[in-house]
């Protein structure tokens, strides 16, 4: 019984001791809490953030902590942006009553640190329950591009120069890269240049074969951080117009082998740098083989010019010359040979005409009823030959075949003893067949013409001495000068006349020829020479 009571007394004492210590611990903790709550610290931003920052910038945030009691804790700095929180700074501090501490905190605005945080932001600094907020600021990733004026119209092959300035939203000059992209039909024209201290210049050559039209050029500026990640970006667009430049003139002939008697169809096509057609006008000149201009006309491009080729135009090669927008082009075409005849049957007279452009020497077939007769022709260009069809009196089915086709097919009334085709001589074919006869006839006609002319032609020729005569008055009719001039020196009384005649006898005649070396001097002054010359003339006449 005593042993049981002793055990109970021990448990009671243990419980009392445990309760005492628990009360002392709780009291101590409460005291410490109360003591801590009585200690306070003031957090001060020595420098407020700027209004705008761009990615890559450093935000310097100097912070001073001043206590009004002993304090031990952790200073935290957080970036707050549109509800997102990023704790970027922690620093343990332990200060006694009245002490203060300045800490140079900073925040590097990179994607690695702040991620995608941007826009309106502020910084929160706190120790325990004590905190302070900075003024609002903006974190931006924008680069503004200011382009210098450039031209709007460009020709293919020209240089396109784009220059300007790239300024970040915080006002600092950008240093990075700028890319240009101009999309053309089927491909893109891309070029990248650098941005140095905010200045950039792009010089790109416009392709020679670029299609004409309006193009939009996109410029993209960007910066990169040390990890080669893009930070700030900016873009701009500009519009240019590519002119349509004539680069090629094409002459198109519908058929380069022209059959005489048909029309030549020709047109011009003016191409630009990309091969597209340009509506314009052109001057088309058609020349024959001797370069003689046969036709010249101003006509719109892509429209056909028609020129009729004569049925008897000889085979040759002609030229087409075209001019448009200071471009020239030339093309040739060939007039081919054409052996072709037309036939005409009046009563029983058959006429075959050569309507080709070369001599016709093919066989013409004539069918009279069931009998076939082949005619060997040899007709020059534009030549013809006539034939007489004969057959016993009656009407017959006559068919004439030439050039592989039926020329005439019908009923014809014929007369004669037998079915036959006879050539009617005459014209050129008659001359070819009997050349000697025709030459003899022409010779006879020529001789007759000459005789008629000689017999009917009579004209007097007056002879005179080849010395200038001086006009002098003379009452004698026989001594009147036949031909005188203003400075005549002599006169004649014996005039000679020469008459062409088919009658009469040929007789000898005496001629005196006198040459005066200084005739000009004799004519210029009056002297005794005149009397001497007159006596010589008189002696000659006697």
Tab-separated table of C-alpha atoms in Angstrom, residues 20 62 88 162 171 187 197 207 209 344 348 380 455 527-528 534:
chain	number	residue	atom	x	y	z
A	20	UNK	CA	6.469	25.123	-14.273
A	62	UNK	CA	20.305	52.413	-53.242
A	88	UNK	CA	15.582	39.927	-56.984
A	162	UNK	CA	17.589	53.590	-96.339
A	171	UNK	CA	15.888	57.772	-74.910
A	187	UNK	CA	11.140	35.507	-103.523
A	197	UNK	CA	25.058	54.441	-81.511
A	207	UNK	CA	16.994	43.407	-109.004
A	209	UNK	CA	14.153	41.802	-113.446
A	344	UNK	CA	-10.781	30.183	-168.560
A	348	UNK	CA	-14.170	26.110	-177.082
A	380	UNK	CA	6.347	33.093	-167.588
A	455	UNK	CA	13.456	60.959	-196.614
A	527	UNK	CA	44.672	98.332	-184.924
A	528	UNK	CA	45.727	97.473	-188.440
A	534	UNK	CA	39.635	91.246	-193.825
